[in-house]
Coordinates of C-alpha atoms in Angstrom, one line a residue:
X1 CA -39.2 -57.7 -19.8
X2 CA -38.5 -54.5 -18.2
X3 CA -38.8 -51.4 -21.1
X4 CA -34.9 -49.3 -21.0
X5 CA -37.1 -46.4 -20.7
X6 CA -38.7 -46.7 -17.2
X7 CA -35.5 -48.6 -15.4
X8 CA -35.0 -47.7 -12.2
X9 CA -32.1 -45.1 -11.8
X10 CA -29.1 -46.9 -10.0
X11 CA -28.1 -44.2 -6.9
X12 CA -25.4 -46.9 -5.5
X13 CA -22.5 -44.8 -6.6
X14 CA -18.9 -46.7 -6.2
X15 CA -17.3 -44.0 -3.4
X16 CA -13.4 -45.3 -4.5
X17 CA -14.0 -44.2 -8.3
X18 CA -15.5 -40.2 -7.0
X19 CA -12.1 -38.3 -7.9
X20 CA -10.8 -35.6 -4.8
X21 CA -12.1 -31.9 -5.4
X22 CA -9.4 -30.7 -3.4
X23 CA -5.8 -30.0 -4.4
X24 CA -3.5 -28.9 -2.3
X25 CA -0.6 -26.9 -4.1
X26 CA 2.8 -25.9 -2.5
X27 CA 4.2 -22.7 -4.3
X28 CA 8.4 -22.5 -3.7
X29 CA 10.6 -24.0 -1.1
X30 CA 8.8 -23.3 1.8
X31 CA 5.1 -24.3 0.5
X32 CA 7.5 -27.5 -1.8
X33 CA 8.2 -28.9 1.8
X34 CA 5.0 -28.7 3.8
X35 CA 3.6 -30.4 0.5
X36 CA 6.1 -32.8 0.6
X37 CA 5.3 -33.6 4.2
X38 CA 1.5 -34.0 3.6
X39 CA 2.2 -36.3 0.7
X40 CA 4.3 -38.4 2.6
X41 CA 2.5 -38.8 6.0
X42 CA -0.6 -39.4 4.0
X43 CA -2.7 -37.7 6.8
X44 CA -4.6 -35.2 4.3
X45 CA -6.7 -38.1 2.4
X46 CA -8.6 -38.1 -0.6
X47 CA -6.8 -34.6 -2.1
X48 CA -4.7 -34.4 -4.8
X49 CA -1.4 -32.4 -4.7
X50 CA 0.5 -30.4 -7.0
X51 CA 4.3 -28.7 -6.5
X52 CA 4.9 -25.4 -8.4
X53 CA 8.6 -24.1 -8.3
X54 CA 11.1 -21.9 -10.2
X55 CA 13.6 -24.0 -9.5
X56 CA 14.1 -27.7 -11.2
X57 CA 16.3 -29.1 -9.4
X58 CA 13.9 -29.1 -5.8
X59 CA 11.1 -30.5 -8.2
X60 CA 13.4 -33.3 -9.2
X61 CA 14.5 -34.1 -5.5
X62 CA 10.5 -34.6 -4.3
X63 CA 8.4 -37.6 -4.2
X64 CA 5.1 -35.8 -5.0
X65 CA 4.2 -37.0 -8.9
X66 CA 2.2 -33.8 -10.2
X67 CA 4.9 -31.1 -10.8
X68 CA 5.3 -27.4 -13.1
X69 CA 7.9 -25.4 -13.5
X70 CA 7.3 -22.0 -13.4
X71 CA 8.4 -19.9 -16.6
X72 CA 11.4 -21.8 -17.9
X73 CA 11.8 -19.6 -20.2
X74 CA 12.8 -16.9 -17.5
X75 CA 14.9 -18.8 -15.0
X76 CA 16.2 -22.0 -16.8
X77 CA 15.0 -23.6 -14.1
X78 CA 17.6 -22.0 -11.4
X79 CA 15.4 -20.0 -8.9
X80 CA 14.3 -16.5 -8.6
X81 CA 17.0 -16.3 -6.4
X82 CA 15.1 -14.8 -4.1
X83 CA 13.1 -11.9 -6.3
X84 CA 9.5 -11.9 -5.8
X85 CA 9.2 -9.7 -8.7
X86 CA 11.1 -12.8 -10.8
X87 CA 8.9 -15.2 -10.0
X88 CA 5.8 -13.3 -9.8
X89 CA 7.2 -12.7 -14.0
X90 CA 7.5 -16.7 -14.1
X91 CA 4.4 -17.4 -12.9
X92 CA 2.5 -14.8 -15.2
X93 CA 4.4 -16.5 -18.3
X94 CA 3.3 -20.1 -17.0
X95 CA -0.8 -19.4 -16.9
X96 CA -2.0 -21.4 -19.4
X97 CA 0.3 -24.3 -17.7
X98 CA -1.1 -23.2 -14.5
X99 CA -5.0 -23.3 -15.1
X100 CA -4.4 -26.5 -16.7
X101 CA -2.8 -28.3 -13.8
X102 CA -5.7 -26.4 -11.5
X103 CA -9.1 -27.7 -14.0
X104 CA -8.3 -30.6 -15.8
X105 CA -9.2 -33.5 -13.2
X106 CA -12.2 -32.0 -11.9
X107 CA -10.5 -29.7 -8.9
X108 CA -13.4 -27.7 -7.2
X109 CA -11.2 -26.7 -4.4
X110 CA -7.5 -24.9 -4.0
X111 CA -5.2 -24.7 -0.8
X112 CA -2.2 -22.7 -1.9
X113 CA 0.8 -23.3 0.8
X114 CA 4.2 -21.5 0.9
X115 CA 6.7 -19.5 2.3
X116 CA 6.4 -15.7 2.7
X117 CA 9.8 -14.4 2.5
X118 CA 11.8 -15.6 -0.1
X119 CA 11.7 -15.7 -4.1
X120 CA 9.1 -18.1 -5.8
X121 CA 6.7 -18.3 -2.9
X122 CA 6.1 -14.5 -2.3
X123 CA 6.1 -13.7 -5.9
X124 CA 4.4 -16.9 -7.7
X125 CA 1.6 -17.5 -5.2
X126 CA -0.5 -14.6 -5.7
X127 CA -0.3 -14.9 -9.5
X128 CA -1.8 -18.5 -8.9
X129 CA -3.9 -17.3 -6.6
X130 CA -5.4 -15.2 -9.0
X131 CA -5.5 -18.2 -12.0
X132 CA -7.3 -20.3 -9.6
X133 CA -10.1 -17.5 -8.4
X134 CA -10.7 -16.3 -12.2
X135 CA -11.0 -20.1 -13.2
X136 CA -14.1 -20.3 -10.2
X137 CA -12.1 -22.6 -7.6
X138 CA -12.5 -22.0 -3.9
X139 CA -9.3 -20.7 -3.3
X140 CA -7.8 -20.6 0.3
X141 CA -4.2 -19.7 1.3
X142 CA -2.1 -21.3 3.8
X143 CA 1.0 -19.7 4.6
X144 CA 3.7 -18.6 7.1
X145 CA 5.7 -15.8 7.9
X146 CA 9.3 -16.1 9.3
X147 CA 10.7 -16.4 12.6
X148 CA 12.4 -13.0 13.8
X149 CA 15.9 -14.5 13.7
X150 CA 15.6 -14.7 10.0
X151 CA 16.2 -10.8 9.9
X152 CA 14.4 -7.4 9.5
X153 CA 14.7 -7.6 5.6
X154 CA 13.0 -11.2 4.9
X155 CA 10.1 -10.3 7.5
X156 CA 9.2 -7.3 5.5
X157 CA 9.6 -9.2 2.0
X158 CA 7.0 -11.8 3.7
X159 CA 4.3 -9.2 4.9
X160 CA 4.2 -7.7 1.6
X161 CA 3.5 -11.1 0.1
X162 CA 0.9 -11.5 2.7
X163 CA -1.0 -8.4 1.6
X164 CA -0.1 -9.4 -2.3
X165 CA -2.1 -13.1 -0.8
X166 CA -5.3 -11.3 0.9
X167 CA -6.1 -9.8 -2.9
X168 CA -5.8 -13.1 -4.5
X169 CA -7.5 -15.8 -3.0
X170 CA -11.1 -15.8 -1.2
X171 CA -9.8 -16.9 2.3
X172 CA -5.9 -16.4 4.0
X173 CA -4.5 -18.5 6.7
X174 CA -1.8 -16.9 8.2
X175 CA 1.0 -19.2 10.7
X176 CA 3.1 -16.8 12.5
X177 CA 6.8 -18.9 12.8
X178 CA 7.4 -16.7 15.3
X179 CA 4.1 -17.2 17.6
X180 CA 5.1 -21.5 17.2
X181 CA 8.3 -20.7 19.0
X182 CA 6.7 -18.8 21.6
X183 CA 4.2 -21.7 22.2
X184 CA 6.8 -24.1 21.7
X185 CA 9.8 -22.9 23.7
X186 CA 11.2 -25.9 23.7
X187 CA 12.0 -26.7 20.4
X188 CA 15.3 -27.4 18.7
X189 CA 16.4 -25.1 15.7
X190 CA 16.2 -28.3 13.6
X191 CA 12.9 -28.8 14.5
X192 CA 11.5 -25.4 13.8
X193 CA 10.6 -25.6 10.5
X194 CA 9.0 -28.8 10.4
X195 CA 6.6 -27.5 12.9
X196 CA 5.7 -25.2 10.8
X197 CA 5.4 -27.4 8.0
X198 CA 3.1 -29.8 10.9
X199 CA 1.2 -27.0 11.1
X200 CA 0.6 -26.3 7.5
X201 CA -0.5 -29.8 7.2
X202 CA -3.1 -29.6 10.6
X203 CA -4.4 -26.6 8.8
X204 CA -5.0 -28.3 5.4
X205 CA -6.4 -31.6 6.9
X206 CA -8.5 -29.6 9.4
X207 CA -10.4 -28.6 6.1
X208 CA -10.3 -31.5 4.5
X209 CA -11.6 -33.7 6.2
X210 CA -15.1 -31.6 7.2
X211 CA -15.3 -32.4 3.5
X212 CA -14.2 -35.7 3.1
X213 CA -15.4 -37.2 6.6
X214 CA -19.1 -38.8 6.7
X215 CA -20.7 -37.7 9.5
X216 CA -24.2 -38.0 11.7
X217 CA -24.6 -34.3 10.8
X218 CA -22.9 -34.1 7.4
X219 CA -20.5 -31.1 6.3
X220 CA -19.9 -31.2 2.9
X221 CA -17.9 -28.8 0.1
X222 CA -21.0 -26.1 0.1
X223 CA -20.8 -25.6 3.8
X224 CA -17.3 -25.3 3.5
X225 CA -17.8 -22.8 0.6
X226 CA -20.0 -20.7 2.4
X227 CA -17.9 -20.4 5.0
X228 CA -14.4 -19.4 2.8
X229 CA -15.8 -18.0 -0.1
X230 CA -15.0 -13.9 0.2
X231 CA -13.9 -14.5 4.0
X232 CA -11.1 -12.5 4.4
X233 CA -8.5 -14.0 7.0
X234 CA -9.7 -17.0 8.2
X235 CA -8.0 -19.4 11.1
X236 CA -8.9 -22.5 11.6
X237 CA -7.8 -25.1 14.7
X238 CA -9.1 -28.3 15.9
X239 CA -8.3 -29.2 19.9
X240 CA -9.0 -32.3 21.6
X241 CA -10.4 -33.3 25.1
X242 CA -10.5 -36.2 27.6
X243 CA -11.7 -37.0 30.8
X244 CA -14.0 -35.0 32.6
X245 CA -15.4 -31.6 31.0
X246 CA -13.7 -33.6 27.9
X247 CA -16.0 -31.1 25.4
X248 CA -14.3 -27.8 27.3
X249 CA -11.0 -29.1 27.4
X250 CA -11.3 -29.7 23.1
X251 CA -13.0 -25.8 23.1
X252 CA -10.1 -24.2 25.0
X253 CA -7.0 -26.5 23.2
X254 CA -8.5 -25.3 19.4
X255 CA -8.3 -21.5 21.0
X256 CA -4.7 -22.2 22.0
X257 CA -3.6 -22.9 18.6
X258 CA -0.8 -21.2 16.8
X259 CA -3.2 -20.9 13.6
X260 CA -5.0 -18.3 15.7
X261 CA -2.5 -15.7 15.8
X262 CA -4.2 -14.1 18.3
X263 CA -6.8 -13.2 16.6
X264 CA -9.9 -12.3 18.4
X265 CA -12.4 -15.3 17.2
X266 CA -15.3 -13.9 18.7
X267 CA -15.0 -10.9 16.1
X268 CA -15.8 -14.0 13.2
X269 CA -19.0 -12.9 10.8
X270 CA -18.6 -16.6 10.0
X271 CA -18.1 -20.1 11.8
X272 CA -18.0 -23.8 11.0
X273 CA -18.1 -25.9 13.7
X274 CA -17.1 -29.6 13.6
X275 CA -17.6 -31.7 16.4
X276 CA -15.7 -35.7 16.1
X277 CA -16.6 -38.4 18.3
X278 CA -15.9 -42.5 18.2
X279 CA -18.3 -45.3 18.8
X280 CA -16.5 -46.2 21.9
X281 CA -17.5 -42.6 23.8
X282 CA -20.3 -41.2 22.2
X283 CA -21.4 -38.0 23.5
X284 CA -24.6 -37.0 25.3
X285 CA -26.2 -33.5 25.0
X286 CA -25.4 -32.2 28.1
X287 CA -21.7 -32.2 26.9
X288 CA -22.3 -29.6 24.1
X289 CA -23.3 -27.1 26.5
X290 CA -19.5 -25.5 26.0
X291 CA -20.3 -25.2 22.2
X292 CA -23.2 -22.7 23.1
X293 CA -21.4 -21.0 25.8
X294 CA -18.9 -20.6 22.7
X295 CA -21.2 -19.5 20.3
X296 CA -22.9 -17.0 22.9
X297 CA -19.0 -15.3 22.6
X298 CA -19.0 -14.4 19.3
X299 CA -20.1 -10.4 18.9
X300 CA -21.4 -10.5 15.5
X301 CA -24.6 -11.6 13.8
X302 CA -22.3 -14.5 12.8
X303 CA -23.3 -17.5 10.5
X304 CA -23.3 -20.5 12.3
X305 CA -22.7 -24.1 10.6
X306 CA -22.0 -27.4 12.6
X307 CA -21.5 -31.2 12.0
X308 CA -20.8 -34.1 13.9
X309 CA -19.0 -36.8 12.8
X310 CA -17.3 -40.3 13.7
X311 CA -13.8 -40.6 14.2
X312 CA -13.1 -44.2 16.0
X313 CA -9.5 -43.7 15.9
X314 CA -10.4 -41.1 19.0
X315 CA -11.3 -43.9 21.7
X316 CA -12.3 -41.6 24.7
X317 CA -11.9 -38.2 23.5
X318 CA -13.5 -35.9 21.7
X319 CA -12.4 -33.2 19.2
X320 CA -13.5 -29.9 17.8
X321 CA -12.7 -27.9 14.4
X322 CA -13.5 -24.5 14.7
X323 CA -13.2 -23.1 11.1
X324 CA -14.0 -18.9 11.0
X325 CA -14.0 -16.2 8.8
X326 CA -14.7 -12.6 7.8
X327 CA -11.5 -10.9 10.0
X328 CA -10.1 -7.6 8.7
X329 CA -6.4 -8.1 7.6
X330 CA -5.6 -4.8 9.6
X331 CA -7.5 -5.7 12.6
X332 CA -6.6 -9.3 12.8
X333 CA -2.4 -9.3 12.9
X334 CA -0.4 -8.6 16.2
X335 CA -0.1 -11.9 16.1
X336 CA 2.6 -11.5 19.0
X337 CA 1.0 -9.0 21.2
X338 CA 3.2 -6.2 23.0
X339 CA 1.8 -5.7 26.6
X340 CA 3.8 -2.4 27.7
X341 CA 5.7 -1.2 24.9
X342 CA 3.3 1.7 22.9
X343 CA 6.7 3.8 21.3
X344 CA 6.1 3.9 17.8
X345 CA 9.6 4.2 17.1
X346 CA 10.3 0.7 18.3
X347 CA 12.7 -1.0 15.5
X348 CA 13.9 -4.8 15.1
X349 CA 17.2 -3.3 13.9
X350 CA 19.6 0.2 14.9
X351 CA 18.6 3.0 11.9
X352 CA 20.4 5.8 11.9
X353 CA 19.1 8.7 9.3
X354 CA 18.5 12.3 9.7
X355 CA 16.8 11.8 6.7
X356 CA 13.0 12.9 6.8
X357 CA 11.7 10.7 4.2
X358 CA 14.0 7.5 5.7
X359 CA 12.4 7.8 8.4
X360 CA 9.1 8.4 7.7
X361 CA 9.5 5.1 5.6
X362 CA 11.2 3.1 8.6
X363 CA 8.4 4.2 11.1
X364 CA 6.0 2.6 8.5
X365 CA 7.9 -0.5 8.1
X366 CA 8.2 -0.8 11.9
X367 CA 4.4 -0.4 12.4
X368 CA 3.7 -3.3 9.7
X369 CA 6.2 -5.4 11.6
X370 CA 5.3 -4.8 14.9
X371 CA 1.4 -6.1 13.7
X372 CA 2.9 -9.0 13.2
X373 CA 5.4 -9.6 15.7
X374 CA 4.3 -6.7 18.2
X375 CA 7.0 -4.3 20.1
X376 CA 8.4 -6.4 22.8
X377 CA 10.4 -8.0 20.6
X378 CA 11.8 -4.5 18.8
X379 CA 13.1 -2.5 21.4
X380 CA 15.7 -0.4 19.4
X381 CA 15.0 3.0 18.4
X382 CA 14.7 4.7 15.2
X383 CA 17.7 7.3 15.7
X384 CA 18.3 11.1 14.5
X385 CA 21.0 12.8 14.9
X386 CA 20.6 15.4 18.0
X387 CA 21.0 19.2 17.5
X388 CA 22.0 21.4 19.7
X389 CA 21.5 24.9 20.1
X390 CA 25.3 26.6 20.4
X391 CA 24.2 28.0 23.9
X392 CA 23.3 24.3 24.7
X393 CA 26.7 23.0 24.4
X394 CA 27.8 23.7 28.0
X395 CA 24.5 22.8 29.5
X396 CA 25.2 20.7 31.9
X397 CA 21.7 19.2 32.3
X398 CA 21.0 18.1 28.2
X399 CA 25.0 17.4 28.1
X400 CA 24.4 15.5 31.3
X401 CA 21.1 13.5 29.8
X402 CA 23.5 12.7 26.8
X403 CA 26.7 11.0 28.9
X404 CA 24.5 9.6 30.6
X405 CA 22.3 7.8 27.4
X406 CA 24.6 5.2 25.6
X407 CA 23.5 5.9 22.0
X408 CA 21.8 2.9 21.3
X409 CA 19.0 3.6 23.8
X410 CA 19.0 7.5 22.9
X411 CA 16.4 9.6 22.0
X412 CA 15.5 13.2 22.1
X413 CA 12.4 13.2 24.5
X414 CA 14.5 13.8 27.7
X415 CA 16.1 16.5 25.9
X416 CA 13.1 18.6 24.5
X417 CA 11.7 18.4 28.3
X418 CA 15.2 19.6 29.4
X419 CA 14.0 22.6 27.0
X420 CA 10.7 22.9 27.5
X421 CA 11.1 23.5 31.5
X422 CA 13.9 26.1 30.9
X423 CA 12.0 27.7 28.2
X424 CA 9.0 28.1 30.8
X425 CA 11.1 29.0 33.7
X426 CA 13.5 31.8 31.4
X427 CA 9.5 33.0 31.1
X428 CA 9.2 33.5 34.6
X429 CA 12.4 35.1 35.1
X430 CA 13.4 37.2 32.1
X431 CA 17.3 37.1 31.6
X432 CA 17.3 33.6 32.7
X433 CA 19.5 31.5 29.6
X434 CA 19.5 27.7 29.0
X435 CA 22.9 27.5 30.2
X436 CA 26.1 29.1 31.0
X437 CA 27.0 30.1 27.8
X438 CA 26.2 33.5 26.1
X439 CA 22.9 33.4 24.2
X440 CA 24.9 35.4 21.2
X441 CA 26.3 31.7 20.7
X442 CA 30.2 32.6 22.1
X443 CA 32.3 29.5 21.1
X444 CA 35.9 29.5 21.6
X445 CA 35.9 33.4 20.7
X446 CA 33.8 33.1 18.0
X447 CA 30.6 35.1 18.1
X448 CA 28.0 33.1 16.3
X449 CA 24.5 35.7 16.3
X450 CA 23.2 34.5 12.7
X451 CA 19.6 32.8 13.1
X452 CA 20.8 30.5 10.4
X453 CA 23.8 29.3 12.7
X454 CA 22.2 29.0 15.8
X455 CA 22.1 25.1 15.5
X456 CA 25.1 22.4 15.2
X457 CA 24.4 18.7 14.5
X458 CA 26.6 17.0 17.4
X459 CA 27.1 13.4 17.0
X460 CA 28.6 11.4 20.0

């Protein structure tokens, strides 16, 4: 008989009883639904999920089992009703309830998915963020940002959750709504939001599976790790290929993805690289000379991981996740480049201040914006009222330039070179005046010589 203390160690491990490390949690309505369409299509496997939401009654209506409400205690359960700053409160009041849905079933990994814009998303997810990173999880955001119809005043709500985002979890995918109906101009207003939830869910199972999936060259949760851990912005697409050049035709599909944003991927200081083919097509090595032409791309000394893996559901393609890292926030956005426009007072809606500080403020607003969503898009002007020198009233040029501007579209350029050519040529012929009225100021007999009263704000 064998002696119990020199049996053999049993290594044959029962895969179907190893629990998920990943958990995908949707924060609000926005991150509820893509959630909700995950759980349901089943196509991100072996994960866990988890809804958090300030209000009860869109917990109730879901399907997904694991579920917290987010400080009771503050809303009753009704909503922030769309006040970040309310559900950021709820969230802080829920920790403990928080880091104990994150840790208690062995989570090593967190994808956090909502909706920048409204209440409990923009508010509650970077709190959660936060609980996740401090509890040691690899935590990843996956989130969107609104279309442009949604309006001027949820767009900048949602980029200030995005920044809130970047300083609480270790890598931020963002989907531009905006840059999916530019790619998709086809699609039906109905259908707009569940591609964005679609693309949530490509995101999430883009990751998961270079965990999950057993592979010829194996990626596992470390690779993955190193990859996201501290990595900034991060995108991540996968593209398939068939036919001839079948390996290029994956390469240049993954670079066409909306979860690029535009983003330069050959600026990445890190890249995973996950190549999936089936039994029924393997490849040969001549067909990864594209991967190295695509490697030999990227500027930086770049970490470089790749896999390969099995995927017989493919038949004769091929696909190719391309998981990178390590983009500046600042330097990463535009995700909807402008190609002429380089005004900086470009606006998504018509301002009208003479207001120094306003407009200071609005110019700022309109630069985050237009990194998003760039300036083709916001062709409205920032507008201040024009003032007019009293011996400029009857000049015909500037009161030409003016009739001649509807207001919308006005601005003072045209004006101040009116000016600036009469100013040289009254220099080259002293006596010369701006215009045909008097340079005392004369206005309907009224003599008007004061410095202090030599300006009038004229508003057409």
């Amino acid at each position: 008989m064998q002696d119990d203390n020199n049996k053999l160690l049993d290594f044959d491990y029962d895969q179907s009883e190893m629990k998920p490390i990943i958990k995908v949690v949707g924060v609000g309505g926005g991150g509820g639904n893509a959630v909700e369409t995950m759980f349901a299509g089943g196509s991100v496997k072996d994960v866990t999920f988890l809804l958090c939401n300030t209000d009860m009654q869109a917990l109730r209506k879901s399907k997904v089992p694991n579920q917290l409400v987010l400080g009771p205690d503050i809303t009753r359960g009704l909503g922030a009703g769309n006040r970040p700053e309310r559900a950021q409160e709820a969230a802080e009041s829920s920790r403990e309830e928080i880091k104990e849905a994150l840790t208690s079933d062995g989570t090593q990994m967190v994808f956090l998915t909502a909706g920048m814009g409204g209440g409990t998303g923009t508010g509650a997810a970077p709190v959660i963020g936060r609980i996740a990173m401090d509890a040691g999880l690899l935590t990843v955001g996956i989130i969107t940002i609104p279309f442009l119809f949604e309006g001027r005043n949820k767009i900048l709500q949602a980029l200030r959750g995005v920044k809130e985002m970047r300083e609480n979890v270790d890598a931020l995918l963002v989907v531009n709504n905006e840059r999916l109906r530019n790619i998709y101009q086809d699609l039906r207003l109905d259908n707009a939001f569940d591609k964005a939830d679609e693309t949530l869910t490509n995101a999430a199972r883009g990751i998961s599976d270079m965990i999950t999936r057993p592979g010829r060259i194996n990626l596992d949760f470390e690779d993955v790790k190193t990859t996201l851990k501290n990595g900034g912005v991060a995108i991540i697409s996968t593209g398939y290929g068939e036919g001839e050049n079948r390996m290029q035709k994956a390469i240049d599909e993954a670079l066409n993805s909306p979860l690029l944003n535009n983003n330069n991927i050959y600026k990445a200081r890190k890249v995973l690289i996950n190549i999936y083919q089936s039994n029924e097509a393997p490849l040969i090595t001549e067909e990864l000379d594209p991967i190295n032409e695509f490697t030999n791309k990227i500027e930086t000394g770049f970490d470089n991981i790749w896999g390969l893996s099995t995927d017989d559901s493919l038949g004769q393609k091929v696909a190719v996740t391309v998981l990178a890292s390590g983009f500046d926030l600042d330097t990463t956005t535009k995700s909807i480049q402008s190609s002429s426009s380089t005004d900086k007072d470009n606006n998504l809606i018509n301002t009208l201040s003479s207001n120094n500080d306003d407009i200071s403020r609005i110019k700022e607003e309109n630069e985050l914006i237009s990194d998003y969503y760039g300036t083709d898009n916001l062709e409205r002007k920032i507008f201040k009222p024009t003032l007019l020198k009293i011996s400029e009233l009857d000049d015909e040029d500037i009161i030409g330039i003016m009739e001649e501007t509807p207001t919308l579209n006005r601005n003072n350029k045209p004006i101040e070179e009116v000016r600036s050519r009469k100013a040289a040529n009254a220099g080259k012929f002293p006596g010369a005046t701006g215009g045909n009225a008097m340079d005392t100021g004369s206005r309907n007999g009224r003599s008007e010589s004061s410095p202090g009263n030599s300006y009038q704000t004229i508003k057409f």
